[in-house]
Amino acid sequence: MDAASTAVAGTLLGVVFTHWFQARATERTAALARTEQLRQERIEADRARRSERAEEALSLFIAVAAPGVR
């Protein structure tokens, strides 16, 4: 094998590895984005649930503490 063939083979090998590493990085980034989106959705659902519970507790407190007020 002469120097030119070795250079071409090395370049092609570099291209293949670069493509492979970039594809893996893209997959990891997409998985991280999906995980973060799910995390944010769960946080928002938990906030909404807590807010509903707080409103229910306040309504119950008002009903018990001041029965004629509302």
mmCIF file of N, CA, C and O in Angstrom:
data_model
loop_
_atom_site.group_PDB
_atom_site.id
_atom_site.type_symbol
_atom_site.label_atom_id
_atom_site.label_comp_id
_atom_site.label_asym_id
_atom_site.label_seq_id
_atom_site.Cartn_x
_atom_site.Cartn_y
_atom_site.Cartn_z
ATOM 1 N N MET A 1 0.846 -1.171 0.000
ATOM 2 C CA MET A 1 0.000 0.000 0.000
ATOM 3 C C MET A 1 0.896 1.240 0.000
ATOM 4 O O MET A 1 1.793 1.376 0.812
ATOM 5 N N ASP A 2 0.621 2.139 -0.870
ATOM 6 C CA ASP A 2 1.437 3.356 -0.878
ATOM 7 C C ASP A 2 0.845 4.408 0.045
ATOM 8 O O ASP A 2 -0.200 4.209 0.652
ATOM 9 N N ALA A 3 1.488 5.523 0.164
ATOM 10 C CA ALA A 3 1.093 6.567 1.107
ATOM 11 C C ALA A 3 -0.286 7.139 0.775
ATOM 12 O O ALA A 3 -1.068 7.438 1.680
ATOM 13 N N ALA A 4 -0.599 7.280 -0.502
ATOM 14 C CA ALA A 4 -1.891 7.846 -0.902
ATOM 15 C C ALA A 4 -3.030 6.921 -0.482
ATOM 16 O O ALA A 4 -4.063 7.374 0.020
ATOM 17 N N SER A 5 -2.857 5.624 -0.673
ATOM 18 C CA SER A 5 -3.893 4.661 -0.291
ATOM 19 C C SER A 5 -4.097 4.659 1.224
ATOM 20 O O SER A 5 -5.232 4.589 1.709
ATOM 21 N N THR A 6 -2.987 4.750 1.949
ATOM 22 C CA THR A 6 -3.078 4.790 3.410
ATOM 23 C C THR A 6 -3.811 6.063 3.859
ATOM 24 O O THR A 6 -4.654 6.022 4.755
ATOM 25 N N ALA A 7 -3.531 7.176 3.207
ATOM 26 C CA ALA A 7 -4.193 8.438 3.553
ATOM 27 C C ALA A 7 -5.687 8.362 3.271
ATOM 28 O O ALA A 7 -6.509 8.803 4.083
ATOM 29 N N VAL A 8 -6.051 7.800 2.127
ATOM 30 C CA VAL A 8 -7.476 7.665 1.773
ATOM 31 C C VAL A 8 -8.169 6.741 2.758
ATOM 32 O O VAL A 8 -9.264 7.043 3.258
ATOM 33 N N ALA A 9 -7.554 5.622 3.095
ATOM 34 C CA ALA A 9 -8.147 4.676 4.045
ATOM 35 C C ALA A 9 -8.300 5.330 5.423
ATOM 36 O O ALA A 9 -9.342 5.181 6.078
ATOM 37 N N GLY A 10 -7.309 6.069 5.846
ATOM 38 C CA GLY A 10 -7.383 6.758 7.135
ATOM 39 C C GLY A 10 -8.477 7.809 7.149
ATOM 40 O O GLY A 10 -9.211 7.956 8.136
ATOM 41 N N THR A 11 -8.609 8.534 6.053
ATOM 42 C CA THR A 11 -9.660 9.555 5.959
ATOM 43 C C THR A 11 -11.035 8.905 6.003
ATOM 44 O O THR A 11 -11.934 9.372 6.719
ATOM 45 N N LEU A 12 -11.223 7.843 5.260
ATOM 46 C CA LEU A 12 -12.517 7.150 5.257
ATOM 47 C C LEU A 12 -12.835 6.579 6.634
ATOM 48 O O LEU A 12 -13.977 6.659 7.106
ATOM 49 N N LEU A 13 -11.829 6.019 7.274
ATOM 50 C CA LEU A 13 -12.031 5.489 8.629
ATOM 51 C C LEU A 13 -12.418 6.622 9.588
ATOM 52 O O LEU A 13 -13.315 6.468 10.424
ATOM 53 N N GLY A 14 -11.783 7.761 9.447
ATOM 54 C CA GLY A 14 -12.114 8.920 10.268
ATOM 55 C C GLY A 14 -13.539 9.396 10.038
ATOM 56 O O GLY A 14 -14.249 9.753 10.985
ATOM 57 N N VAL A 15 -13.971 9.391 8.793
ATOM 58 C CA VAL A 15 -15.336 9.791 8.459
ATOM 59 C C VAL A 15 -16.339 8.841 9.100
ATOM 60 O O VAL A 15 -17.345 9.270 9.677
ATOM 61 N N VAL A 16 -16.074 7.552 9.016
ATOM 62 C CA VAL A 16 -16.980 6.554 9.592
ATOM 63 C C VAL A 16 -17.080 6.736 11.106
ATOM 64 O O VAL A 16 -18.178 6.768 11.670
ATOM 65 N N PHE A 17 -15.948 6.881 11.771
ATOM 66 C CA PHE A 17 -15.977 7.058 13.230
ATOM 67 C C PHE A 17 -16.649 8.370 13.627
ATOM 68 O O PHE A 17 -17.408 8.424 14.595
ATOM 69 N N THR A 18 -16.374 9.433 12.895
ATOM 70 C CA THR A 18 -17.004 10.717 13.191
ATOM 71 C C THR A 18 -18.517 10.611 13.051
ATOM 72 O O THR A 18 -19.271 11.086 13.904
ATOM 73 N N HIS A 19 -18.974 9.985 11.991
ATOM 74 C CA HIS A 19 -20.418 9.799 11.786
ATOM 75 C C HIS A 19 -21.009 8.988 12.939
ATOM 76 O O HIS A 19 -22.068 9.329 13.473
ATOM 77 N N TRP A 20 -20.351 7.937 13.330
ATOM 78 C CA TRP A 20 -20.851 7.078 14.401
ATOM 79 C C TRP A 20 -20.942 7.851 15.722
ATOM 80 O O TRP A 20 -21.961 7.790 16.419
ATOM 81 N N PHE A 21 -19.880 8.585 16.058
ATOM 82 C CA PHE A 21 -19.887 9.351 17.308
ATOM 83 C C PHE A 21 -20.951 10.452 17.285
ATOM 84 O O PHE A 21 -21.631 10.686 18.283
ATOM 85 N N GLN A 22 -21.113 11.112 16.152
ATOM 86 C CA GLN A 22 -22.117 12.165 16.057
ATOM 87 C C GLN A 22 -23.525 11.582 16.165
ATOM 88 O O GLN A 22 -24.405 12.193 16.782
ATOM 89 N N ALA A 23 -23.750 10.428 15.571
ATOM 90 C CA ALA A 23 -25.059 9.787 15.657
ATOM 91 C C ALA A 23 -25.371 9.418 17.108
ATOM 92 O O ALA A 23 -26.499 9.625 17.590
ATOM 93 N N ARG A 24 -24.382 8.888 17.821
ATOM 94 C CA ARG A 24 -24.585 8.553 19.240
ATOM 95 C C ARG A 24 -24.861 9.799 20.071
ATOM 96 O O ARG A 24 -25.727 9.802 20.949
ATOM 97 N N ALA A 25 -24.139 10.867 19.803
ATOM 98 C CA ALA A 25 -24.350 12.114 20.543
ATOM 99 C C ALA A 25 -25.749 12.667 20.274
ATOM 100 O O ALA A 25 -26.422 13.150 21.191
ATOM 101 N N THR A 26 -26.201 12.575 19.042
ATOM 102 C CA THR A 26 -27.543 13.040 18.690
ATOM 103 C C THR A 26 -28.603 12.216 19.396
ATOM 104 O O THR A 26 -29.578 12.763 19.919
ATOM 105 N N GLU A 27 -28.417 10.912 19.450
ATOM 106 C CA GLU A 27 -29.366 10.039 20.144
ATOM 107 C C GLU A 27 -29.407 10.369 21.639
ATOM 108 O O GLU A 27 -30.485 10.425 22.236
ATOM 109 N N ARG A 28 -28.247 10.579 22.236
ATOM 110 C CA ARG A 28 -28.198 10.932 23.665
ATOM 111 C C ARG A 28 -28.880 12.266 23.924
ATOM 112 O O ARG A 28 -29.611 12.425 24.904
ATOM 113 N N THR A 29 -28.657 13.226 23.046
ATOM 114 C CA THR A 29 -29.276 14.541 23.200
ATOM 115 C C THR A 29 -30.791 14.438 23.094
ATOM 116 O O THR A 29 -31.521 15.037 23.883
ATOM 117 N N ALA A 30 -31.272 13.655 22.145
ATOM 118 C CA ALA A 30 -32.720 13.475 21.984
ATOM 119 C C ALA A 30 -33.319 12.761 23.194
ATOM 120 O O ALA A 30 -34.391 13.143 23.685
ATOM 121 N N ALA A 31 -32.629 11.762 23.702
ATOM 122 C CA ALA A 31 -33.120 11.045 24.884
ATOM 123 C C ALA A 31 -33.152 11.973 26.095
ATOM 124 O O ALA A 31 -34.108 11.959 26.881
ATOM 125 N N LEU A 32 -32.140 12.804 26.240
ATOM 126 C CA LEU A 32 -32.106 13.757 27.345
ATOM 127 C C LEU A 32 -33.251 14.766 27.222
ATOM 128 O O LEU A 32 -33.894 15.103 28.216
ATOM 129 N N ALA A 33 -33.508 15.219 26.014
ATOM 130 C CA ALA A 33 -34.605 16.172 25.795
ATOM 131 C C ALA A 33 -35.950 15.530 26.136
ATOM 132 O O ALA A 33 -36.801 16.174 26.761
ATOM 133 N N ARG A 34 -36.148 14.274 25.740
ATOM 134 C CA ARG A 34 -37.400 13.573 26.074
ATOM 135 C C ARG A 34 -37.541 13.412 27.577
ATOM 136 O O ARG A 34 -38.619 13.651 28.141
ATOM 137 N N THR A 35 -36.458 13.042 28.227
ATOM 138 C CA THR A 35 -36.485 12.875 29.679
ATOM 139 C C THR A 35 -36.809 14.189 30.371
ATOM 140 O O THR A 35 -37.624 14.228 31.302
ATOM 141 N N GLU A 36 -36.206 15.270 29.924
ATOM 142 C CA GLU A 36 -36.453 16.579 30.527
ATOM 143 C C GLU A 36 -37.891 17.027 30.281
ATOM 144 O O GLU A 36 -38.526 17.601 31.162
ATOM 145 N N GLN A 37 -38.420 16.750 29.088
ATOM 146 C CA GLN A 37 -39.810 17.110 28.796
ATOM 147 C C GLN A 37 -40.761 16.360 29.727
ATOM 148 O O GLN A 37 -41.694 16.952 30.281
ATOM 149 N N LEU A 38 -40.528 15.071 29.906
ATOM 150 C CA LEU A 38 -41.360 14.286 30.825
ATOM 151 C C LEU A 38 -41.240 14.815 32.248
ATOM 152 O O LEU A 38 -42.242 14.917 32.969
ATOM 153 N N ARG A 39 -40.035 15.175 32.651
ATOM 154 C CA ARG A 39 -39.817 15.723 33.996
ATOM 155 C C ARG A 39 -40.616 17.001 34.182
ATOM 156 O O ARG A 39 -41.294 17.186 35.196
ATOM 157 N N GLN A 40 -40.554 17.891 33.193
ATOM 158 C CA GLN A 40 -41.292 19.152 33.276
ATOM 159 C C GLN A 40 -42.809 18.913 33.318
ATOM 160 O O GLN A 40 -43.534 19.589 34.056
ATOM 161 N N GLU A 41 -43.284 17.947 32.535
ATOM 162 C CA GLU A 41 -44.717 17.631 32.542
ATOM 163 C C GLU A 41 -45.144 17.086 33.904
ATOM 164 O O GLU A 41 -46.216 17.427 34.393
ATOM 165 N N ARG A 42 -44.314 16.257 34.497
ATOM 166 C CA ARG A 42 -44.641 15.715 35.823
ATOM 167 C C ARG A 42 -44.653 16.809 36.877
ATOM 168 O O ARG A 42 -45.510 16.828 37.763
ATOM 169 N N ILE A 43 -43.699 17.718 36.803
ATOM 170 C CA ILE A 43 -43.654 18.827 37.752
ATOM 171 C C ILE A 43 -44.917 19.673 37.619
ATOM 172 O O ILE A 43 -45.542 20.050 38.609
ATOM 173 N N GLU A 44 -45.314 19.983 36.390
ATOM 174 C CA GLU A 44 -46.507 20.793 36.160
ATOM 175 C C GLU A 44 -47.763 20.074 36.651
ATOM 176 O O GLU A 44 -48.634 20.693 37.269
ATOM 177 N N ALA A 45 -47.850 18.779 36.414
ATOM 178 C CA ALA A 45 -49.007 18.012 36.893
ATOM 179 C C ALA A 45 -49.047 18.005 38.419
ATOM 180 O O ALA A 45 -50.123 18.130 39.025
ATOM 181 N N ASP A 46 -47.889 17.878 39.044
ATOM 182 C CA ASP A 46 -47.829 17.890 40.503
ATOM 183 C C ASP A 46 -48.249 19.257 41.044
ATOM 184 O O ASP A 46 -48.996 19.345 42.022
ATOM 185 N N ARG A 47 -47.803 20.323 40.397
ATOM 186 C CA ARG A 47 -48.204 21.678 40.815
ATOM 187 C C ARG A 47 -49.715 21.851 40.715
ATOM 188 O O ARG A 47 -50.340 22.411 41.613
ATOM 189 N N ALA A 48 -50.275 21.397 39.608
ATOM 190 C CA ALA A 48 -51.718 21.531 39.416
ATOM 191 C C ALA A 48 -52.470 20.744 40.485
ATOM 192 O O ALA A 48 -53.459 21.229 41.045
ATOM 193 N N ARG A 49 -52.010 19.538 40.755
ATOM 194 C CA ARG A 49 -52.660 18.701 41.768
ATOM 195 C C ARG A 49 -52.570 19.353 43.144
ATOM 196 O O ARG A 49 -53.545 19.405 43.890
ATOM 197 N N ARG A 50 -51.398 19.903 43.475
ATOM 198 C CA ARG A 50 -51.226 20.574 44.769
ATOM 199 C C ARG A 50 -52.106 21.820 44.858
ATOM 200 O O ARG A 50 -52.663 22.113 45.910
ATOM 201 N N SER A 51 -52.223 22.535 43.774
ATOM 202 C CA SER A 51 -53.054 23.728 43.762
ATOM 203 C C SER A 51 -54.522 23.364 43.987
ATOM 204 O O SER A 51 -55.225 24.034 44.746
ATOM 205 N N GLU A 52 -54.977 22.307 43.327
ATOM 206 C CA GLU A 52 -56.357 21.851 43.519
ATOM 207 C C GLU A 52 -56.592 21.440 44.967
ATOM 208 O O GLU A 52 -57.628 21.781 45.553
ATOM 209 N N ARG A 53 -55.642 20.727 45.538
ATOM 210 C CA ARG A 53 -55.773 20.306 46.939
ATOM 211 C C ARG A 53 -55.796 21.505 47.871
ATOM 212 O O ARG A 53 -56.558 21.527 48.839
ATOM 213 N N ALA A 54 -54.982 22.499 47.600
ATOM 214 C CA ALA A 54 -54.954 23.703 48.435
ATOM 215 C C ALA A 54 -56.292 24.434 48.348
ATOM 216 O O ALA A 54 -56.818 24.905 49.359
ATOM 217 N N GLU A 55 -56.851 24.532 47.153
ATOM 218 C CA GLU A 55 -58.150 25.184 46.996
ATOM 219 C C GLU A 55 -59.243 24.416 47.731
ATOM 220 O O GLU A 55 -60.106 25.026 48.375
ATOM 221 N N GLU A 56 -59.208 23.093 47.641
ATOM 222 C CA GLU A 56 -60.186 22.273 48.356
ATOM 223 C C GLU A 56 -60.042 22.451 49.868
ATOM 224 O O GLU A 56 -61.046 22.589 50.581
ATOM 225 N N ALA A 57 -58.810 22.484 50.365
ATOM 226 C CA ALA A 57 -58.575 22.654 51.799
ATOM 227 C C ALA A 57 -59.048 24.027 52.251
ATOM 228 O O ALA A 57 -59.669 24.163 53.322
ATOM 229 N N LEU A 58 -58.802 25.058 51.451
ATOM 230 C CA LEU A 58 -59.238 26.400 51.806
ATOM 231 C C LEU A 58 -60.763 26.466 51.844
ATOM 232 O O LEU A 58 -61.350 27.044 52.765
ATOM 233 N N SER A 59 -61.407 25.861 50.858
ATOM 234 C CA SER A 59 -62.871 25.840 50.838
ATOM 235 C C SER A 59 -63.417 25.126 52.066
ATOM 236 O O SER A 59 -64.380 25.588 52.689
ATOM 237 N N LEU A 60 -62.814 24.014 52.424
ATOM 238 C CA LEU A 60 -63.251 23.268 53.600
ATOM 239 C C LEU A 60 -63.019 24.094 54.866
ATOM 240 O O LEU A 60 -63.897 24.157 55.735
ATOM 241 N N PHE A 61 -61.872 24.754 54.957
ATOM 242 C CA PHE A 61 -61.576 25.584 56.123
ATOM 243 C C PHE A 61 -62.596 26.713 56.255
ATOM 244 O O PHE A 61 -63.103 26.984 57.337
ATOM 245 N N ILE A 62 -62.875 27.361 55.139
ATOM 246 C CA ILE A 62 -63.850 28.461 55.169
ATOM 247 C C ILE A 62 -65.218 27.941 55.569
ATOM 248 O O ILE A 62 -65.923 28.566 56.356
ATOM 249 N N ALA A 63 -65.594 26.791 55.046
ATOM 250 C CA ALA A 63 -66.895 26.219 55.375
ATOM 251 C C ALA A 63 -67.011 25.880 56.848
ATOM 252 O O ALA A 63 -68.065 26.048 57.469
ATOM 253 N N VAL A 64 -65.913 25.419 57.444
ATOM 254 C CA VAL A 64 -65.922 25.037 58.855
ATOM 255 C C VAL A 64 -65.745 26.258 59.754
ATOM 256 O O VAL A 64 -66.435 26.418 60.759
ATOM 257 N N ALA A 65 -64.810 27.156 59.409
ATOM 258 C CA ALA A 65 -64.475 28.290 60.259
ATOM 259 C C ALA A 65 -65.535 29.400 60.215
ATOM 260 O O ALA A 65 -65.799 30.038 61.221
ATOM 261 N N ALA A 66 -66.099 29.596 59.069
ATOM 262 C CA ALA A 66 -67.100 30.674 58.931
ATOM 263 C C ALA A 66 -68.271 30.132 58.121
ATOM 264 O O ALA A 66 -68.378 30.386 56.920
ATOM 265 N N PRO A 67 -69.183 29.391 58.739
ATOM 266 C CA PRO A 67 -70.225 28.697 58.003
ATOM 267 C C PRO A 67 -71.137 29.592 57.186
ATOM 268 O O PRO A 67 -71.601 29.191 56.123
ATOM 269 N N GLY A 68 -71.421 30.782 57.547
ATOM 270 C CA GLY A 68 -72.352 31.594 56.770
ATOM 271 C C GLY A 68 -71.690 32.459 55.727
ATOM 272 O O GLY A 68 -72.362 33.126 54.947
ATOM 273 N N VAL A 69 -70.372 32.481 55.683
ATOM 274 C CA VAL A 69 -69.652 33.366 54.769
ATOM 275 C C VAL A 69 -69.337 32.624 53.480
ATOM 276 O O VAL A 69 -68.815 31.542 53.482
ATOM 277 N N ARG A 70 -69.631 33.236 52.366
ATOM 278 C CA ARG A 70 -69.282 32.689 51.059
ATOM 279 C C ARG A 70 -70.006 33.322 50.000
ATOM 280 O O ARG A 70 -70.945 33.725 49.739
#
